[in-house]
XYZ file of C-alpha atoms in Angstrom:
677
model
C -69.834 106.533 -81.891
C -66.160 107.169 -81.729
C -65.691 108.041 -85.434
C -66.959 111.597 -85.630
C -65.013 114.859 -85.360
C -62.017 115.135 -83.071
C -63.027 111.989 -81.233
C -61.896 109.684 -84.057
C -58.763 108.687 -82.080
C -60.772 107.545 -79.028
C -61.878 103.982 -78.460
C -65.529 103.367 -77.704
C -64.793 102.897 -74.009
C -62.729 106.091 -73.893
C -65.502 108.003 -75.674
C -68.070 106.850 -73.086
C -65.744 107.883 -70.270
C -65.271 111.279 -71.931
C -69.053 111.801 -72.107
C -69.403 110.854 -68.445
C -66.681 113.308 -67.434
C -68.477 116.045 -69.352
C -71.451 115.731 -66.997
C -69.478 115.036 -63.794
C -69.620 118.623 -62.465
C -72.938 119.791 -63.922
C -75.118 116.681 -63.752
C -73.676 113.841 -61.596
C -76.680 111.604 -62.250
C -76.177 111.863 -66.011
C -72.514 111.023 -65.542
C -73.462 107.919 -63.558
C -75.941 106.900 -66.248
C -73.281 107.115 -68.943
C -70.921 104.967 -66.805
C -73.614 102.372 -66.048
C -74.160 102.072 -69.784
C -70.424 101.865 -70.353
C -69.958 99.095 -67.751
C -72.815 97.139 -69.349
C -71.234 97.413 -72.792
C -67.633 96.932 -71.637
C -67.614 94.962 -68.327
C -63.905 94.152 -68.710
C -62.719 97.756 -69.120
C -60.484 98.974 -66.261
C -60.753 102.542 -67.583
C -64.547 102.577 -67.091
C -64.355 100.907 -63.648
C -61.672 103.325 -62.458
C -63.669 106.347 -63.712
C -66.741 105.066 -61.851
C -64.617 104.860 -58.685
C -63.263 108.391 -59.218
C -66.758 109.881 -59.662
C -68.077 108.172 -56.499
C -64.966 109.276 -54.649
C -65.410 112.893 -55.833
C -69.039 112.753 -54.693
C -67.883 111.501 -51.242
C -69.925 108.323 -51.647
C -67.834 106.103 -49.369
C -69.835 102.892 -49.756
C -70.019 103.011 -53.576
C -66.369 104.052 -53.906
C -65.338 101.143 -51.670
C -67.446 98.750 -53.754
C -65.771 99.875 -56.997
C -62.340 99.593 -55.387
C -63.100 96.063 -54.226
C -64.188 95.049 -57.752
C -61.027 96.476 -59.270
C -58.823 94.662 -56.746
C -60.481 91.398 -57.766
C -60.389 91.917 -61.535
C -57.551 94.340 -62.373
C -54.603 93.469 -60.116
C -51.943 94.464 -62.630
C -53.071 98.039 -63.287
C -50.520 100.667 -62.201
C -53.175 103.370 -61.661
C -55.032 101.105 -59.248
C -51.928 100.443 -57.118
C -51.051 104.118 -57.093
C -54.506 104.748 -55.630
C -54.084 101.905 -53.129
C -50.742 103.350 -52.030
C -52.427 106.734 -51.505
C -55.028 105.076 -49.279
C -52.423 103.144 -47.283
C -50.326 106.299 -47.026
C -53.326 108.066 -45.504
C -53.574 105.279 -42.918
C -49.989 105.936 -41.831
C -50.135 109.742 -41.713
C -49.243 111.361 -38.389
C -51.902 114.082 -38.693
C -54.941 113.341 -40.834
C -56.442 116.085 -43.023
C -59.928 115.833 -44.557
C -58.657 113.991 -47.650
C -56.689 111.463 -45.592
C -59.653 110.888 -43.305
C -61.895 110.257 -46.313
C -59.461 107.734 -47.800
C -59.253 106.004 -44.429
C -63.045 105.702 -44.389
C -63.003 104.125 -47.874
C -60.469 101.562 -46.607
C -62.609 100.818 -43.563
C -65.650 100.187 -45.807
C -63.823 97.461 -47.740
C -64.276 93.870 -46.440
C -61.472 92.827 -44.099
C -60.147 90.068 -46.340
C -59.767 92.621 -49.146
C -58.007 95.017 -46.774
C -55.558 92.265 -45.911
C -55.005 91.510 -49.601
C -54.378 95.201 -50.295
C -51.752 95.481 -47.581
C -49.910 92.307 -48.494
C -50.033 92.963 -52.228
C -48.657 96.488 -51.919
C -45.995 95.375 -49.437
C -44.894 92.688 -51.860
C -44.477 95.244 -54.651
C -42.425 97.740 -52.593
C -38.643 97.480 -52.839
C -37.842 99.862 -49.961
C -37.362 97.809 -46.792
C -38.704 100.490 -44.440
C -41.864 101.035 -46.497
C -42.464 97.309 -46.766
C -41.917 96.953 -43.025
C -44.414 99.713 -42.276
C -47.121 98.075 -44.393
C -46.516 94.594 -43.014
C -46.541 96.012 -39.500
C -49.857 97.716 -40.246
C -51.182 94.437 -41.668
C -50.063 92.408 -38.627
C -51.632 94.887 -36.212
C -54.956 94.762 -38.071
C -54.789 91.036 -38.764
C -52.932 89.261 -35.916
C -53.113 85.927 -37.719
C -50.504 87.309 -40.155
C -47.881 87.480 -37.384
C -47.144 83.765 -37.568
C -46.517 83.907 -41.313
C -44.753 87.261 -41.631
C -43.334 88.167 -38.184
C -40.128 86.128 -38.215
C -39.499 86.945 -41.887
C -39.772 90.638 -41.090
C -37.343 90.346 -38.162
C -34.837 88.598 -40.414
C -35.299 91.214 -43.134
C -34.663 94.100 -40.703
C -31.636 92.368 -39.174
C -30.063 91.802 -42.595
C -30.695 95.402 -43.637
C -29.242 96.792 -40.395
C -26.172 94.617 -40.764
C -25.721 95.740 -44.357
C -26.145 99.444 -43.535
C -23.527 99.405 -40.709
C -25.351 102.031 -38.661
C -25.081 102.996 -35.002
C -27.235 101.094 -32.505
C -30.004 103.709 -32.587
C -31.203 103.278 -36.160
C -34.505 102.916 -37.966
C -34.214 99.160 -38.526
C -33.360 98.340 -34.895
C -36.123 100.608 -33.621
C -38.819 98.932 -35.736
C -37.474 95.506 -34.791
C -37.223 96.111 -31.038
C -40.198 98.368 -30.389
C -42.761 97.334 -33.003
C -42.179 93.899 -34.543
C -40.639 91.889 -31.681
C -43.439 92.539 -29.146
C -46.016 91.468 -31.760
C -44.092 88.282 -32.519
C -43.634 87.353 -28.851
C -47.260 88.085 -27.958
C -48.351 85.573 -30.615
C -46.737 82.849 -28.559
C -48.856 79.734 -28.950
C -48.349 78.688 -32.590
C -44.693 79.807 -32.699
C -41.709 77.785 -31.556
C -38.688 80.041 -31.062
C -35.346 78.604 -29.863
C -34.420 79.932 -26.417
C -30.989 81.039 -27.599
C -32.681 83.170 -30.286
C -34.873 84.796 -27.632
C -31.805 85.812 -25.625
C -30.064 87.223 -28.705
C -33.154 89.345 -29.413
C -33.306 90.464 -25.787
C -29.639 91.488 -25.840
C -30.213 93.565 -28.977
C -33.267 95.155 -27.364
C -31.356 96.091 -24.200
C -28.535 97.558 -26.278
C -30.998 99.647 -28.295
C -32.986 100.986 -25.346
C -29.866 101.873 -23.340
C -28.308 103.636 -26.330
C -31.582 105.437 -27.070
C -32.142 106.559 -23.490
C -28.592 107.750 -22.906
C -28.229 109.832 -26.047
C -26.725 113.138 -24.890
C -28.662 116.336 -25.432
C -27.652 118.218 -28.567
C -28.401 121.816 -29.491
C -29.902 120.795 -32.829
C -32.443 118.473 -31.215
C -35.842 120.160 -31.661
C -37.976 120.934 -28.666
C -41.183 119.018 -28.213
C -44.329 121.173 -28.594
C -45.005 121.300 -24.850
C -41.495 122.642 -24.284
C -41.813 125.604 -26.653
C -43.225 127.806 -23.911
C -40.536 130.040 -22.341
C -41.903 129.140 -18.905
C -41.079 125.454 -19.405
C -37.826 123.928 -18.267
C -35.855 122.084 -20.915
C -36.704 118.704 -19.459
C -38.012 116.854 -22.498
C -36.695 116.740 -26.026
C -37.840 114.986 -29.147
C -35.390 112.457 -30.523
C -35.497 111.858 -34.260
C -34.161 108.635 -35.731
C -33.020 109.052 -39.364
C -35.308 107.219 -41.769
C -38.344 107.289 -39.490
C -41.274 109.655 -39.230
C -41.349 111.834 -36.124
C -44.076 109.784 -34.457
C -42.194 106.564 -35.271
C -39.093 107.911 -33.520
C -40.848 108.570 -30.243
C -40.636 106.011 -27.437
C -42.621 107.364 -24.522
C -41.814 104.657 -21.967
C -38.544 102.952 -22.938
C -37.942 101.307 -19.561
C -41.531 100.073 -19.374
C -41.188 98.682 -22.903
C -37.981 96.873 -21.978
C -39.471 95.323 -18.850
C -42.543 94.185 -20.798
C -40.253 92.639 -23.402
C -38.389 90.832 -20.623
C -41.715 89.450 -19.402
C -42.575 88.210 -22.911
C -39.184 86.540 -23.310
C -39.639 84.984 -19.871
C -43.011 83.568 -20.894
C -41.443 81.871 -23.926
C -38.460 80.665 -21.876
C -40.682 79.168 -19.177
C -39.626 81.504 -16.367
C -41.681 82.021 -13.227
C -42.248 85.774 -13.108
C -44.501 88.052 -11.107
C -46.385 90.056 -13.774
C -46.252 93.538 -12.190
C -43.015 93.337 -10.221
C -41.379 96.154 -12.199
C -44.131 98.618 -11.298
C -43.370 98.291 -7.577
C -40.809 99.900 -5.281
C -37.077 99.359 -5.638
C -36.943 97.553 -2.320
C -39.724 95.187 -3.420
C -37.986 94.540 -6.751
C -34.706 93.753 -5.014
C -36.320 91.473 -2.427
C -38.197 89.650 -5.200
C -34.990 89.139 -7.174
C -33.067 88.028 -4.085
C -35.762 85.534 -3.053
C -35.797 84.176 -6.615
C -32.024 83.759 -6.510
C -32.063 82.073 -3.089
C -34.888 79.743 -4.115
C -33.081 78.700 -7.272
C -29.805 78.360 -5.392
C -31.395 76.043 -2.844
C -32.897 73.820 -5.532
C -29.867 73.984 -7.793
C -29.433 76.693 -10.411
C -29.991 75.278 -13.871
C -28.872 77.082 -17.007
C -32.451 78.250 -17.640
C -32.841 79.645 -14.109
C -29.443 81.316 -14.246
C -30.474 83.089 -17.453
C -33.543 84.445 -15.687
C -31.414 85.801 -12.830
C -28.849 87.160 -15.294
C -31.227 89.115 -17.524
C -33.664 90.226 -14.823
C -30.865 91.430 -12.556
C -28.964 93.073 -15.426
C -31.948 95.061 -16.682
C -32.901 96.149 -13.146
C -29.262 97.114 -12.565
C -29.187 99.202 -15.740
C -32.387 101.068 -14.912
C -31.242 101.848 -11.359
C -27.815 102.787 -12.685
C -29.278 105.180 -15.245
C -31.715 106.711 -12.753
C -28.826 107.365 -10.360
C -26.275 108.598 -12.896
C -28.800 110.986 -14.471
C -28.508 112.916 -11.182
C -24.724 112.613 -11.183
C -24.105 113.766 -14.754
C -27.262 115.838 -15.156
C -26.078 117.776 -18.223
C -25.707 114.589 -20.245
C -28.860 112.723 -19.285
C -31.409 114.916 -17.561
C -33.627 116.442 -20.207
C -34.162 113.394 -22.412
C -35.907 110.850 -20.212
C -35.045 112.150 -16.748
C -36.152 115.367 -15.143
C -33.954 115.598 -12.068
C -35.091 118.981 -10.803
C -31.475 119.646 -9.785
C -29.215 122.421 -11.014
C -25.935 120.621 -10.336
C -24.576 117.063 -10.149
C -24.891 115.160 -6.888
C -21.708 113.847 -5.323
C -21.079 111.043 -2.833
C -18.402 111.875 -0.251
C -17.018 110.490 2.978
C -18.487 112.209 6.018
C -16.376 113.566 8.871
C -16.983 111.982 12.260
C -17.505 114.186 15.281
C -14.824 113.762 17.938
C -17.586 113.290 20.502
C -18.688 110.099 18.712
C -15.238 108.558 18.707
C -15.036 105.698 21.146
C -11.487 104.847 20.154
C -8.271 106.771 20.630
C -7.183 105.886 17.094
C -7.000 108.678 14.487
C -10.124 109.016 12.370
C -8.360 108.005 9.151
C -7.169 104.727 10.695
C -10.685 103.950 11.863
C -11.987 104.644 8.350
C -9.535 102.148 6.890
C -10.560 99.454 9.363
C -14.314 100.043 8.968
C -15.421 98.151 5.864
C -19.089 97.940 6.872
C -21.697 99.344 4.516
C -22.100 103.015 5.432
C -25.212 105.117 5.886
C -25.816 107.855 3.326
C -26.931 111.238 4.653
C -28.392 113.459 1.895
C -28.372 117.234 1.660
C -31.680 118.919 2.456
C -31.524 120.617 -0.956
C -31.960 117.268 -2.759
C -35.711 116.864 -2.576
C -35.853 113.386 -4.147
C -32.815 112.108 -2.268
C -34.514 108.912 -1.063
C -35.100 107.813 -4.679
C -31.534 108.667 -5.668
C -30.087 106.710 -2.757
C -32.450 103.780 -3.342
C -31.434 103.603 -7.002
C -27.751 103.653 -6.097
C -28.090 100.974 -3.429
C -30.214 98.720 -5.654
C -27.725 99.089 -8.517
C -24.907 98.244 -6.101
C -26.716 95.136 -4.801
C -27.518 93.975 -8.338
C -23.879 94.446 -9.332
C -22.777 92.339 -6.365
C -25.340 89.637 -7.176
C -24.116 89.499 -10.775
C -20.623 88.817 -9.395
C -21.741 86.305 -6.750
C -20.784 83.217 -8.781
C -18.266 82.449 -11.498
C -21.007 81.560 -14.004
C -23.029 84.734 -13.444
C -19.932 86.924 -13.466
C -18.674 85.346 -16.686
C -22.027 85.748 -18.469
C -22.482 89.320 -17.207
C -19.007 90.255 -18.435
C -19.867 88.749 -21.831
C -22.993 90.923 -21.989
C -20.930 93.988 -21.056
C -18.458 93.212 -23.820
C -21.240 92.673 -26.362
C -22.716 96.063 -25.463
C -19.255 97.707 -25.334
C -20.033 98.913 -21.835
C -16.475 100.168 -21.471
C -17.467 103.048 -23.774
C -20.266 104.168 -21.436
C -18.698 107.089 -19.556
C -21.605 107.109 -17.124
C -20.691 103.595 -15.980
C -17.428 105.052 -14.697
C -19.286 107.467 -12.399
C -21.114 104.568 -10.766
C -17.933 102.525 -10.350
C -16.242 105.454 -8.615
C -19.144 105.851 -6.207
C -19.288 102.093 -5.663
C -15.591 101.978 -4.716
C -16.102 104.899 -2.361
C -19.161 103.206 -0.831
C -17.121 100.032 -0.295
C -14.255 101.984 1.247
C -11.941 101.006 -1.629
C -10.403 104.458 -1.862
C -7.280 103.485 -3.807
C -9.434 101.963 -6.574
C -11.616 105.067 -6.548
C -8.535 107.272 -7.010
C -7.404 105.227 -10.023
C -10.907 105.372 -11.510
C -11.190 109.161 -11.092
C -7.740 109.823 -12.523
C -8.750 107.922 -15.672
C -11.654 110.291 -16.348
C -10.958 113.666 -14.737
C -8.895 115.300 -17.486
C -11.522 114.748 -20.194
C -14.434 115.823 -17.997
C -16.560 118.935 -18.307
C -16.227 121.660 -15.675
C -19.112 120.569 -13.433
C -18.024 116.945 -13.478
C -14.396 117.959 -12.935
C -15.433 119.713 -9.721
C -17.302 116.593 -8.624
C -14.339 114.342 -9.365
C -11.908 116.693 -7.622
C -14.025 116.586 -4.476
C -14.068 112.795 -4.509
C -10.354 112.658 -5.272
C -9.476 114.869 -2.300
C -11.855 112.860 -0.117
C -10.134 109.592 -1.121
C -6.636 111.009 -0.560
C -7.749 112.071 2.916
C -9.081 108.580 3.679
C -5.777 107.100 2.480
C -3.862 109.393 4.850
C -2.282 111.428 2.045
C -3.156 114.763 3.657
C -0.907 116.983 1.556
C -2.394 115.642 -1.686
C -5.928 115.885 -0.299
C -5.408 119.525 0.668
C -3.692 120.346 -2.618
C -6.639 119.036 -4.660
C -9.266 120.650 -2.458
C -7.518 124.039 -2.541
C -7.442 123.860 -6.332
C -11.194 123.237 -6.198
C -11.859 126.138 -3.814
C -9.958 128.518 -6.082
C -12.728 128.265 -8.683
C -15.636 128.563 -6.257
C -17.559 131.790 -5.902
C -17.078 133.098 -2.383
C -20.255 134.350 -0.663
C -20.150 137.905 0.682
C -21.126 136.476 4.032
C -21.439 132.995 5.428
C -24.869 131.628 4.688
C -26.675 129.501 7.192
C -25.470 125.978 6.514
C -28.427 123.605 6.672
C -26.359 120.450 6.254
C -23.638 119.590 8.704
C -20.706 117.838 7.070
C -19.598 116.628 10.505
C -21.864 113.620 11.017
C -22.805 111.566 14.024
C -23.820 107.953 14.493
C -22.115 104.584 14.571
C -20.141 103.281 11.606
C -19.141 105.052 8.424
C -21.300 107.888 7.151
C -21.361 109.139 3.570
C -22.753 112.473 2.420
C -24.815 113.083 -0.702
C -24.410 116.742 -1.685
C -25.137 118.897 -4.709
C -22.107 120.404 -6.432
C -23.219 123.924 -5.557
C -20.713 126.430 -4.209
C -22.655 126.956 -0.984
C -22.757 123.193 -0.349
C -19.288 122.086 -1.301
C -17.400 125.021 0.240
C -18.255 123.916 3.818
C -17.132 120.400 2.897
C -13.845 121.662 1.464
C -13.141 123.758 4.558
C -13.959 120.824 6.834
C -11.690 118.514 4.858
C -8.829 120.983 5.257
C -9.552 121.323 8.972
C -9.688 117.550 9.454
C -6.479 116.889 7.508
C -4.562 119.618 9.324
C -5.979 118.551 12.710
C -4.754 114.959 12.206
C -1.211 116.309 11.781
C -1.373 119.176 14.271
C -2.356 116.949 17.201
C 0.100 114.179 16.416
C 3.119 113.541 18.624
C 5.189 116.124 16.754
C 4.113 119.623 17.770
C 3.645 122.078 14.892
C 2.598 125.649 15.655
C 2.238 126.407 11.963
C -0.520 123.797 11.582
C -2.280 125.031 14.728
C -2.227 128.528 13.258
C -3.689 127.301 9.977
C -6.483 125.651 11.948
C -7.276 128.889 13.784
C -7.809 130.687 10.484
C -10.039 127.968 9.043
C -12.130 127.666 12.213
C -13.440 131.181 11.563
C -15.631 129.750 8.799
C -19.064 129.062 10.217
C -17.882 130.054 13.683
C -18.617 128.939 16.429
C -19.609 125.458 15.215
C -16.098 124.158 15.874
C -15.501 125.851 19.202
C -14.616 122.499 20.804
C -11.677 122.083 18.445
C -10.703 125.685 19.177
C -10.684 124.886 22.902
C -8.415 121.904 22.200
C -6.020 124.199 20.325
C -5.945 126.705 23.208
C -5.372 123.875 25.677
C -2.443 122.591 23.604
C -0.943 126.088 23.345
C -1.212 126.538 27.139
C 0.440 123.170 27.660
C 3.285 124.164 25.353
C 3.648 127.532 27.056
C 4.449 129.220 23.759
C 2.999 129.710 20.300
C 4.631 131.093 17.169
C 2.547 132.012 14.115
C 3.439 135.238 12.354
C 0.503 135.036 9.909
C -1.976 135.444 12.764
C -2.886 139.102 12.248
C -3.004 138.708 8.458
C -5.994 136.381 8.597
C -7.568 136.149 12.079
C -10.487 138.554 12.578
C -12.898 136.524 14.709
C -13.468 138.529 17.900
C -13.818 135.422 20.094
C -10.447 134.125 18.923
C -8.783 137.523 19.337
C -10.169 137.854 22.873
C -8.928 134.389 23.805
C -5.425 135.243 22.599
C -5.518 138.505 24.530
C -6.286 136.396 27.605
C -3.407 133.994 26.898
C -1.024 136.900 27.264
C -2.205 137.565 30.841
C -1.457 135.921 34.174
C -4.976 134.509 34.211
C -4.500 133.009 30.762
C -1.221 131.332 31.635
C 1.315 133.931 30.484
C 1.834 132.046 27.228
C 4.769 133.302 25.223
C 3.028 134.435 22.009
C 5.013 135.221 18.876
C 2.152 136.071 16.517
C 2.985 139.558 15.270
C 3.619 139.987 11.552
C 7.244 140.630 12.432
C 8.527 138.108 14.942
C 8.621 139.446 18.521
C 12.051 137.904 18.861
C 13.346 140.192 16.125
C 11.594 143.194 17.706
C 12.985 142.491 21.171
C 16.493 142.308 19.796
C 16.089 145.840 18.414
C 14.914 147.303 21.768
C 16.994 148.185 24.876
C 16.761 145.381 27.406
C 15.674 146.954 30.726
C 13.968 145.854 33.912
C 10.658 145.813 31.953
C 11.866 143.237 29.478
C 9.883 143.273 26.192
C 7.467 145.878 27.561
C 7.389 147.576 24.170
C 6.641 144.293 22.458
C 3.618 143.676 24.677
C 2.355 147.186 24.040
C 2.648 146.548 20.292
C 0.757 143.273 20.718
C -2.090 144.983 22.598
C -2.280 147.786 20.037
C -2.352 145.319 17.161
C -5.141 143.328 18.846
C -7.261 146.455 19.274
C -6.631 147.519 15.680
C -7.541 144.042 14.406
C -10.906 144.164 16.199
C -11.671 147.556 14.673
C -10.671 146.459 11.151
C -13.167 143.608 10.870
C -14.516 144.649 7.453
C -13.521 141.928 4.997
C -15.990 138.996 4.813
C -14.585 135.902 6.503
C -15.060 133.670 3.394
C -12.920 136.117 1.417
C -10.286 136.094 4.147
C -10.128 132.302 4.051
C -10.054 132.263 0.252
C -7.151 134.746 0.295
C -5.362 132.657 2.916
C -5.698 129.432 0.918
C -4.522 131.130 -2.258
C -1.581 133.085 -0.835
C -0.345 130.449 1.633
C -1.092 127.373 -0.495
C 2.512 126.186 -0.727
C 3.111 126.753 2.984
C 0.044 124.715 3.944
C 1.047 121.787 1.728
C 4.657 121.951 2.928
C 3.606 121.630 6.566
C 1.470 118.579 5.807
């Protein structure tokens, strides 16, 4: 057969295959007949079997193609062409988007008996040298055949750990991702036949926490591609795709990292013999905290064993980290919001000390002294512009309580510090934001100052504004008024002044018993009122002290024009003090005071009815003017006429917006203000 013409070089089997191929497109049945004959004559020929498979595959005969593939896997396990085909089929199973060819190959695989499928996966995995490819196939095999987890799961974890260690990559890498997110849950779910040392479980859990935290807190980068649903110009940039080098796009995506971590904690707890409520992490923050606290108290009453302490340690730490992240993503929104948090805010939130209303003060002590003595946990009053403020506050408070619990005993504190060192928590800049707010919440203002000064120089503009506000607030609480005013005036210099004073929805002067903190957004229209109030409060503390200072009273008059007449009570106190003194000298008065009510009150002070107060508030001192005039029976008559004329002119010249007046005052008289404090 094979000896005639150009076919003399072909073997008999090859000649039969050639004849079958000649009919493949024109007469498929004839082609099959030739191959049936060929298989009968040469049952041990891989070439004929493989051609039969190819013809059935081309004809889309899934069942027959699968049958031929099964036969070849039994009888021809060393053929390279066969394993190339098997790899194509397994590659189709792992494709992110299946085309018609991939779908067809997947159907062929599905038509093969399950034990053959398993053999295919394991055999190909064994032949692959690339660790990632082998891991993918073994993972696919373990998902389809759970009984393989016992045999291959721990080996795969060890293989990935060795490869990660060898590669010396950052925490967010392909090997750690497959280990933490894909392999480890499978291994821990197959819990009955496997005996895993408890210490090994905790090492795995630590590596998982480190990975998820590093993954979640990756800062946004301009080269990170937008996810498909974010391509629309109407969408906010609130979700981005994160690609991990070495992985396919779908392998890089972790849709619910916190949920995954909590589920992993539950699995570890099951192996470690912990008592855990299954759905506790789906409930409210308050419920989670109460559950954790009751667990701690119950264990404490019965004696905390090492096993129980580990449960408290890891449960409390992971809850702390989630609350911490949820809170800080609103503090440093540019770094975190947009990956796994959509804050809905346009600026960072900032925690600041509130200013107590004088009407609420039941003590004659200065406000700053009362603040130092009051170490009770304060209330937090949020700005109306922060729509999800209750969640933000709840996350902060829960994180704070968890942090305190983790420091409630020497053993817990020591183990928590060890975890922090293992994770290099000192490199997490966002941890510093929480510590600052925690110190401020506790009233530890000196510690807060030290913390802020460590970070402020390297901060971005928005965060620098936030830190400056907190720094000035802390200096005020420490009684360092000149430093507080210096920092806050530097902050105001970079704020955009409104053309007119907007209606202030949030009052920075708070009421109620005990300390009150404010939660504001770092928006110009929110922090400007706070800055002005801080200046007023600092200057007031000095101005009404035992040493009289007209310069400070004058500064107060200028600042009180902002959001007038909200502080009319303080204005009345100033007028009362001036009347008591019988004189008042402030030659900057007509440079910056334009409020009609204030001008009218000072016009009254100059009259018999107002107390005939000796006012020296002209731009040029009235003492200097009087020395230049002839002293007659109507002493200083010309001076008083000048005063009246200047008052009338000032009322008519009210054209410059008050915020601009105050901004000009703070800029031009900055050194004078600080000097008088």
